[in-house]
Amino acid sequence: MNKVTIRHPGERILDELGIPYKKVNQGLFVADGPHACSKLIASACDSGVKFANMTVFDDLVLREGGRVAGVVINWTPVSAMPREITCVDPVALESELVIDATGHDAQVVKKLEERGFIKTKGFGAMWVERSEDLIIEHTGEVHPGLIITGMAVATTYGLPRMGPTFGAMLLSGEVGAQIALEKLRENAKIK
Amino acid sequence: MRRLNRVFLYDDGAARALKIEEIAKYLRKKLIKVGVEVRGNPFAFYLLQDKVSDYARKIASIKIQDATKKWSSEQEPLYGEIEYGKKMILGKTRASGVLYDGLELQRLFFEVIPGRERSLQFVHIVFSNRLFATWDEHERRYHARVNLCGIPSIISTTGVVEAPAKPRGYYLLRQQYEMLGKDLLELKNSFKGAFIDYEDLRLTEVMKGYAMQSVFYSLVGDPFCQDKGCRLYNAHWQEELIFAQIESEYEFCQRHMSFLEELNEY
């Protein structure tokens, strides 16, 4: 199977989710990619996540002061086929928060940039040792209503890329989720 | 030669392996008649709590995004960059790797030093884990630096690993390791001792020499020496750095030794 490498302390998440892995060196672990990804998806579903399969992110829903209040999606085939036969209106999904976890593409942040609300910096050159910590430290709300995690953080802030290692991806997701919970609690108090 | 009044040492999130008290002790031995004081984090020492956000913004705005483009004051930092700046100032993170314009960073540290201490009689040395670089007009690009002398002098514990060049073979192998996702620790082990690494046990010893470069900048206006065995040698290679700071049979060349003797006789 294809392998994924995880640096310490990312293996904690593997333990929590019961993903098998091997220690190859001090602070470096290896897991089977498909096995790790399947367990991550399954545990997200177990926690209540709903996937909108075969859909593509199209645009943002913006509210007062440019606050991000949801996303606009459409069916994937619509973007791939001629307009004459696929004139299907997109669907707006409104939400209190949006989390951009689209990796290097940072699709949601880029859409915000297209609309003049933010200026992304593009990810920096590879620096494995430093990039993982920096991505976790920069994970958070980048614009009202929009949280970024994973490599989208590197693209937004111009942080170094890291190559094929995934510890920070897991931990950044966890930090992003904690920040989202805090924001939702704050919003609930205000209401 | 100027007379020195006092040396102040600061810790701006420097590497954990750096023992600043040991450097202070070393400086007290070398500069018998000059007081040496350890002051901790420069922002925490001088800044009022309500100024933290201002300085976090200022620091975030001096970040270098592209080493081939000179820093511009028009750079607008993003919210997340300011938040990271705050965490760094408050000592809540030691995650380093962001590159800053060295002269601008030095200017920001200068701003927080009280006016009465902004003189070459006072040697302010900030040990930081921030990586900084200076712009080279001829090559039109930034070069990472270990230290930048002035008021204050800033010394980077990240720069000491990244700025002086490692052995050529290391870089060639490193490219392969990174592309294949191989363990960099294994590569480092095969070059063990050939360069100063993060949390290297030799770090404090090396930094003593860089601290002395800051002292000599204040004393005679020139922090460097041409002698490869003198601690004031401006090393561009890790091999040179390790020789000047650790392996050389003497600490200072005759000329710089005599400066120190003269200073201690006052």
Coordinates of N, CA, C and O in Angstrom, one line a residue, chain B residues 100-240:
Chain B
Y100 N 12.2 37.5 8.2 CA 12.0 38.9 8.3 C 13.1 39.8 7.8 O 14.2 39.3 7.6
D101 N 12.8 41.0 7.4 CA 13.8 42.0 7.0 C 14.6 42.3 8.3 O 14.0 42.9 9.2
G102 N 15.9 42.0 8.3 CA 16.7 42.2 9.5 C 16.8 43.6 10.0 O 16.7 43.9 11.2
L103 N 17.0 44.5 9.0 CA 17.2 45.9 9.5 C 15.9 46.5 10.0 O 15.9 47.3 11.0
E104 N 14.8 46.1 9.5 CA 13.5 46.5 10.0 C 13.2 45.9 11.4 O 12.7 46.6 12.3
L105 N 13.6 44.7 11.5 CA 13.4 44.0 12.8 C 14.3 44.7 13.9 O 13.8 44.9 15.0
Q106 N 15.5 45.0 13.5 CA 16.4 45.7 14.4 C 15.8 47.1 14.8 O 15.8 47.5 16.0
R107 N 15.2 47.7 13.8 CA 14.6 49.0 14.1 C 13.4 48.9 15.1 O 13.2 49.7 16.0
L108 N 12.6 47.8 15.0 CA 11.5 47.6 15.9 C 12.0 47.4 17.3 O 11.4 47.9 18.3
F109 N 13.1 46.6 17.4 CA 13.7 46.3 18.8 C 14.2 47.7 19.3 O 14.1 48.0 20.5
F110 N 14.8 48.5 18.4 CA 15.4 49.8 18.8 C 14.3 50.7 19.4 O 14.5 51.3 20.5
E111 N 13.1 50.6 18.8 CA 12.0 51.4 19.2 C 11.6 51.2 20.7 O 11.1 52.1 21.4
V112 N 11.7 49.9 21.1 CA 11.2 49.6 22.5 C 12.3 49.8 23.5 O 12.0 49.8 24.7
I113 N 13.5 50.1 23.1 CA 14.6 50.4 24.1 C 14.4 51.8 24.6 O 14.3 52.7 23.7
P114 N 14.4 52.1 25.9 CA 14.3 53.5 26.3 C 15.4 54.4 25.8 O 16.5 53.9 25.7
G115 N 15.0 55.6 25.5 CA 16.0 56.6 24.9 C 17.3 56.7 25.7 O 18.4 56.8 25.1
R116 N 17.2 56.6 27.0 CA 18.4 56.8 27.8 C 19.5 55.7 27.7 O 20.6 55.8 28.0
E117 N 19.0 54.6 27.1 CA 19.9 53.4 26.9 C 20.2 53.2 25.4 O 20.9 52.3 25.1
R118 N 19.8 54.2 24.6 CA 20.1 54.0 23.2 C 21.5 54.7 22.8 O 21.6 55.7 22.2
S119 N 22.5 54.0 23.3 CA 23.9 54.5 23.1 C 24.8 53.4 23.0 O 24.5 52.3 23.5
L120 N 25.9 53.6 22.3 CA 26.9 52.5 22.1 C 27.6 52.1 23.4 O 28.3 51.1 23.5
Q121 N 27.4 52.9 24.4 CA 28.0 52.6 25.8 C 27.2 51.4 26.4 O 27.7 50.7 27.2
F122 N 26.0 51.3 25.9 CA 25.2 50.1 26.4 C 25.1 49.1 25.2 O 24.7 49.5 24.1
V123 N 25.5 47.9 25.5 CA 25.4 46.9 24.5 C 24.1 46.0 24.7 O 24.0 45.3 25.7
H124 N 23.2 46.2 23.8 CA 22.0 45.4 23.9 C 22.1 44.2 22.9 O 22.3 44.4 21.7
I125 N 21.9 43.0 23.5 CA 22.0 41.9 22.6 C 20.7 41.0 22.7 O 20.4 40.6 23.8
V126 N 20.0 40.9 21.6 CA 18.7 40.1 21.6 C 19.0 38.8 20.9 O 19.4 38.7 19.8
F127 N 18.8 37.7 21.7 CA 18.9 36.4 21.1 C 17.5 36.0 20.7 O 16.6 36.1 21.5
S128 N 17.3 35.7 19.5 CA 16.0 35.4 18.9 C 15.9 34.2 18.1 O 17.0 33.8 17.5
N129 N 14.8 33.5 18.0 CA 14.7 32.4 17.1 C 14.1 32.8 15.8 O 13.9 32.0 14.9
R130 N 13.9 34.1 15.6 CA 13.4 34.6 14.4 C 14.5 34.5 13.3 O 15.6 34.9 13.6
L131 N 14.1 34.2 12.1 CA 15.1 34.1 11.0 C 15.0 35.5 10.3 O 13.9 35.9 9.9
F132 N 16.2 36.1 10.1 CA 16.1 37.4 9.4 C 17.2 37.4 8.3 O 18.2 36.6 8.3
A133 N 17.0 38.3 7.4 CA 17.9 38.4 6.3 C 18.1 39.9 5.9 O 17.3 40.8 6.3
T134 N 19.2 40.2 5.2 CA 19.5 41.6 4.8 C 19.5 41.6 3.2 O 20.0 40.6 2.6
W135 N 19.1 42.7 2.7 CA 19.0 42.8 1.2 C 20.4 43.1 0.6 O 21.1 44.0 1.1
D136 N 20.7 42.4 -0.4 CA 22.0 42.7 -1.1 C 21.7 43.3 -2.4 O 21.1 42.7 -3.3
E137 N 22.1 44.6 -2.5 CA 21.8 45.4 -3.7 C 22.4 44.8 -5.0 O 21.9 44.9 -6.1
H138 N 23.6 44.3 -4.8 CA 24.3 43.8 -6.0 C 23.7 42.5 -6.6 O 23.5 42.4 -7.8
E139 N 23.3 41.6 -5.7 CA 22.7 40.4 -6.1 C 21.2 40.5 -6.2 O 20.5 39.5 -6.7
R140 N 20.7 41.6 -5.8 CA 19.2 41.8 -5.8 C 18.5 40.7 -5.1 O 17.5 40.1 -5.6
R141 N 18.9 40.3 -4.0 CA 18.2 39.2 -3.2 C 18.6 39.3 -1.7 O 19.6 40.0 -1.4
Y142 N 17.8 38.7 -0.9 CA 18.0 38.7 0.6 C 19.0 37.6 0.9 O 19.0 36.5 0.2
H143 N 19.8 37.8 1.9 CA 20.7 36.7 2.5 C 20.4 36.6 3.9 O 20.4 37.6 4.7
A144 N 20.2 35.3 4.3 CA 19.9 35.1 5.8 C 21.2 35.4 6.6 O 22.3 35.2 6.1
R145 N 21.0 35.9 7.8 CA 22.1 36.3 8.6 C 22.0 35.6 10.0 O 20.9 35.3 10.5
V146 N 23.2 35.4 10.6 CA 23.2 34.9 12.0 C 23.0 36.1 12.9 O 22.3 36.0 13.9
N147 N 23.7 37.2 12.6 CA 23.6 38.4 13.5 C 23.6 39.7 12.8 O 24.1 39.7 11.6
L148 N 23.2 40.7 13.4 CA 23.1 42.0 12.9 C 23.5 42.9 14.0 O 22.8 43.0 15.0
C149 N 24.7 43.6 13.9 CA 25.2 44.4 15.0 C 24.6 45.8 14.9 O 24.4 46.3 13.8
G150 N 24.4 46.4 16.1 CA 23.9 47.8 16.2 C 23.2 47.9 17.5 O 23.6 47.3 18.5
I151 N 22.2 48.8 17.6 CA 21.5 49.0 18.8 C 20.0 48.6 18.5 O 19.3 49.3 17.9
P152 N 19.6 47.5 18.9 CA 20.4 46.4 19.6 C 21.1 45.5 18.5 O 20.8 45.6 17.4
S153 N 22.0 44.7 19.0 CA 22.5 43.6 18.1 C 21.5 42.5 18.2 O 21.1 42.1 19.3
I154 N 21.1 41.9 17.1 CA 20.2 40.7 17.1 C 21.0 39.5 16.6 O 21.7 39.6 15.7
I155 N 20.8 38.4 17.3 CA 21.5 37.2 17.0 C 20.4 36.1 16.9 O 19.6 35.9 17.8
S156 N 20.4 35.4 15.8 CA 19.3 34.4 15.5 C 19.8 33.0 15.7 O 20.8 32.5 15.1
T157 N 19.1 32.3 16.6 CA 19.5 30.9 16.9 C 18.9 30.0 15.7 O 19.3 28.8 15.6
T158 N 18.0 30.5 14.9 CA 17.6 29.8 13.7 C 18.6 30.1 12.6 O 19.0 29.2 11.8
G159 N 19.1 31.4 12.5 CA 20.0 31.8 11.5 C 21.4 31.1 11.6 O 22.0 30.8 10.6
V160 N 21.8 30.7 12.8 CA 23.0 30.0 13.0 C 23.0 28.6 12.4 O 24.0 28.1 11.9
V161 N 21.8 28.1 12.2 CA 21.6 26.8 11.6 C 21.5 27.0 10.1 O 22.1 26.2 9.3
E162 N 20.7 28.0 9.7 CA 20.3 28.1 8.3 C 21.2 29.0 7.4 O 21.3 28.9 6.2
A163 N 21.8 30.1 8.1 CA 22.6 31.0 7.2 C 23.9 30.6 6.8 O 24.2 30.5 5.5
P164 N 24.9 30.1 7.6 CA 26.1 29.7 7.1 C 25.9 28.3 6.3 O 25.2 27.5 6.7
A165 N 26.6 28.3 5.2 CA 26.3 27.1 4.3 C 26.8 25.8 4.9 O 27.9 25.8 5.5
K166 N 26.0 24.8 4.7 CA 26.4 23.4 5.2 C 27.3 22.8 4.1 O 27.4 23.3 3.0
P167 N 27.8 21.6 4.3 CA 28.6 20.9 3.3 C 27.8 20.7 2.0 O 26.6 20.4 2.1
R168 N 28.4 20.9 0.8 CA 27.7 20.9 -0.4 C 26.9 19.5 -0.6 O 25.8 19.5 -1.0
G169 N 27.5 18.4 -0.2 CA 26.9 17.1 -0.4 C 25.6 17.0 0.4 O 24.7 16.3 0.0
Y170 N 25.5 17.7 1.5 CA 24.3 17.7 2.3 C 23.1 18.2 1.5 O 22.0 17.7 1.5
Y171 N 23.3 19.4 0.8 CA 22.2 20.0 0.1 C 21.7 19.1 -1.1 O 20.5 18.9 -1.4
L172 N 22.7 18.4 -1.7 CA 22.3 17.5 -2.9 C 21.5 16.4 -2.4 O 20.5 16.0 -2.9
L173 N 21.9 15.8 -1.2 CA 21.2 14.6 -0.7 C 19.8 15.1 -0.1 O 18.8 14.4 -0.2
R174 N 19.8 16.3 0.5 CA 18.6 16.7 1.1 C 17.4 16.9 0.1 O 16.3 16.6 0.4
Q175 N 17.8 17.4 -1.1 CA 16.8 17.5 -2.2 C 16.1 16.1 -2.4 O 14.9 16.0 -2.5
Q176 N 16.9 15.1 -2.5 CA 16.4 13.8 -2.8 C 15.5 13.3 -1.6 O 14.4 12.8 -1.8
Y177 N 16.0 13.5 -0.4 CA 15.3 13.1 0.8 C 13.9 13.7 0.9 O 12.9 13.1 1.2
E178 N 13.9 15.1 0.6 CA 12.6 15.8 0.7 C 11.6 15.3 -0.3 O 10.4 15.2 -0.1
M179 N 12.1 15.1 -1.5 CA 11.2 14.7 -2.6 C 10.6 13.4 -2.4 O 9.5 13.1 -2.7
L180 N 11.4 12.5 -1.8 CA 11.0 11.1 -1.5 C 10.3 11.0 -0.2 O 9.8 9.9 0.2
G181 N 10.3 12.0 0.6 CA 9.7 12.0 1.9 C 10.5 11.1 2.9 O 9.9 10.6 3.9
K182 N 11.8 11.0 2.6 CA 12.6 10.2 3.5 C 12.9 10.9 4.8 O 12.8 12.1 4.9
D183 N 13.4 10.2 5.8 CA 13.6 10.8 7.1 C 14.9 11.7 7.1 O 16.0 11.2 6.9
L184 N 14.7 13.0 7.3 CA 15.8 13.9 7.3 C 16.7 13.7 8.5 O 17.9 14.0 8.4
L185 N 16.2 13.0 9.5 CA 17.0 12.7 10.7 C 18.2 11.8 10.3 O 19.3 12.0 10.8
E186 N 17.9 10.9 9.4 CA 18.9 9.9 8.9 C 20.0 10.7 8.2 O 21.2 10.4 8.4
L187 N 19.5 11.6 7.4 CA 20.5 12.4 6.6 C 21.4 13.2 7.6 O 22.6 13.3 7.4
K188 N 20.7 13.9 8.5 CA 21.5 14.7 9.5 C 22.5 13.8 10.3 O 23.6 14.3 10.5
N189 N 22.1 12.6 10.6 CA 23.0 11.7 11.3 C 24.2 11.4 10.5 O 25.3 11.3 11.1
S190 N 24.0 11.3 9.2 CA 25.2 11.0 8.4 C 26.2 12.2 8.3 O 27.3 12.0 7.9
F191 N 25.7 13.4 8.6 CA 26.6 14.6 8.6 C 26.8 15.1 10.0 O 27.1 16.3 10.2
K192 N 26.5 14.3 11.0 CA 26.5 14.7 12.4 C 27.8 15.4 12.8 O 28.9 15.0 12.5
G193 N 27.6 16.5 13.4 CA 28.8 17.3 13.9 C 29.3 18.3 12.8 O 30.1 19.2 13.2
A194 N 28.9 18.1 11.6 CA 29.5 19.0 10.5 C 28.8 20.3 10.4 O 29.3 21.3 9.8
F195 N 27.7 20.5 11.1 CA 27.1 21.8 11.2 C 26.3 21.9 12.5 O 25.9 20.9 13.1
I196 N 26.0 23.2 12.8 CA 25.2 23.4 14.0 C 23.7 23.2 13.7 O 23.2 23.7 12.7
D197 N 23.1 22.4 14.5 CA 21.7 22.0 14.2 C 20.8 22.6 15.2 O 21.2 23.2 16.2
Y198 N 19.5 22.5 15.0 CA 18.5 22.9 16.0 C 18.7 22.2 17.3 O 18.9 21.0 17.4
E199 N 18.7 23.0 18.4 CA 18.9 22.5 19.8 C 20.2 21.7 19.9 O 20.3 20.8 20.7
D200 N 21.2 22.2 19.2 CA 22.6 21.6 19.3 C 23.2 22.0 20.6 O 23.1 23.1 21.1
L201 N 23.8 21.0 21.2 CA 24.4 21.3 22.5 C 25.6 22.3 22.4 O 26.0 22.8 23.5
R202 N 26.1 22.5 21.2 CA 27.2 23.4 21.1 C 26.8 24.9 20.9 O 27.6 25.8 20.8
L203 N 25.4 25.0 20.9 CA 24.9 26.4 20.6 C 25.4 27.5 21.5 O 25.8 28.6 21.1
T204 N 25.3 27.2 22.8 CA 25.7 28.3 23.8 C 27.2 28.7 23.5 O 27.5 29.9 23.6
E205 N 28.0 27.7 23.3 CA 29.4 28.0 23.1 C 29.6 28.9 21.9 O 30.4 29.8 21.9
V206 N 28.9 28.5 20.8 CA 29.0 29.3 19.6 C 28.5 30.7 19.8 O 29.1 31.7 19.3
M207 N 27.4 30.8 20.5 CA 26.8 32.2 20.7 C 27.6 33.1 21.6 O 27.4 34.3 21.5
K208 N 28.5 32.5 22.3 CA 29.4 33.4 23.1 C 30.2 34.3 22.2 O 30.4 35.4 22.4
G209 N 30.7 33.6 21.1 CA 31.5 34.4 20.1 C 30.7 35.5 19.4 O 31.1 36.6 19.2
Y210 N 29.4 35.1 19.1 CA 28.5 36.1 18.4 C 28.2 37.3 19.4 O 28.1 38.4 19.0
A211 N 28.1 36.9 20.7 CA 27.8 38.0 21.7 C 29.1 38.9 21.7 O 28.9 40.2 21.8
M212 N 30.3 38.3 21.6 CA 31.5 39.2 21.6 C 31.6 40.0 20.4 O 32.1 41.1 20.4
Q213 N 31.1 39.6 19.2 CA 31.0 40.4 18.0 C 30.2 41.6 18.3 O 30.6 42.7 17.9
S214 N 29.1 41.5 19.0 CA 28.2 42.6 19.3 C 29.0 43.6 20.2 O 28.9 44.8 20.1
V215 N 29.7 43.0 21.2 CA 30.5 43.9 22.1 C 31.6 44.7 21.4 O 31.7 45.9 21.6
F216 N 32.3 44.0 20.4 CA 33.3 44.7 19.7 C 32.7 45.7 18.7 O 33.4 46.7 18.4
Y217 N 31.5 45.5 18.3 CA 30.9 46.5 17.4 C 30.7 47.8 18.2 O 31.0 48.9 17.7
S218 N 30.3 47.7 19.5 CA 30.1 48.9 20.3 C 31.5 49.5 20.7 O 31.6 50.7 20.8
L219 N 32.5 48.6 20.9 CA 33.8 49.0 21.4 C 34.6 49.8 20.3 O 35.1 50.9 20.5
V220 N 34.7 49.1 19.1 CA 35.6 49.7 18.1 C 34.9 50.0 16.7 O 35.5 50.4 15.8
G221 N 33.6 49.6 16.7 CA 32.8 49.9 15.4 C 32.9 48.8 14.4 O 32.3 48.9 13.4
D222 N 33.7 47.8 14.7 CA 33.9 46.7 13.7 C 33.7 45.4 14.5 O 34.6 45.0 15.3
P223 N 32.7 44.6 14.2 CA 32.5 43.4 14.9 C 33.4 42.2 14.4 O 33.5 41.2 15.1
F224 N 34.0 42.3 13.2 CA 34.6 41.2 12.6 C 36.1 41.2 12.6 O 36.7 42.2 12.8
C225 N 36.7 40.0 12.3 CA 38.1 39.9 12.2 C 38.5 39.0 11.0 O 37.7 38.1 10.7
Q226 N 39.6 39.2 10.4 CA 40.0 38.4 9.3 C 40.6 37.1 9.7 O 40.7 36.2 8.8
D227 N 41.0 36.9 10.9 CA 41.7 35.7 11.4 C 40.6 34.6 11.6 O 39.7 34.7 12.4
K228 N 40.9 33.5 10.8 CA 39.9 32.4 10.9 C 39.8 31.7 12.2 O 38.8 31.0 12.4
G229 N 40.8 31.9 13.1 CA 40.8 31.2 14.4 C 40.2 32.1 15.5 O 40.0 31.7 16.6
C230 N 39.9 33.4 15.1 CA 39.3 34.3 16.1 C 37.8 34.2 16.2 O 37.2 34.0 15.1
R231 N 37.3 34.3 17.4 CA 35.8 34.2 17.5 C 35.0 35.3 16.8 O 33.8 35.2 16.6
L232 N 35.8 36.3 16.3 CA 35.1 37.4 15.6 C 35.1 37.2 14.1 O 34.7 38.1 13.4
Y233 N 35.6 36.1 13.7 CA 35.6 35.8 12.2 C 34.2 35.7 11.7 O 33.3 35.0 12.3
N234 N 34.0 36.3 10.6 CA 32.6 36.4 10.0 C 32.5 35.1 9.1 O 32.7 35.2 7.9
A235 N 32.0 34.0 9.7 CA 32.0 32.7 9.0 C 30.8 32.7 8.0 O 29.7 33.0 8.3
H236 N 31.1 32.2 6.8 CA 30.0 32.0 5.8 C 29.7 30.5 5.6 O 28.7 30.2 4.9
W237 N 30.6 29.7 6.1 CA 30.4 28.2 6.0 C 30.3 27.7 7.5 O 31.0 28.2 8.4
Q238 N 29.5 26.7 7.6 CA 29.4 26.0 9.0 C 30.8 25.5 9.5 O 31.1 25.6 10.6
E239 N 31.5 25.0 8.5 CA 32.9 24.5 8.9 C 33.7 25.6 9.5 O 34.4 25.4 10.5
E240 N 33.7 26.8 8.9 CA 34.4 28.0 9.4 C 33.9 28.4 10.7 O 34.7 28.7 11.6

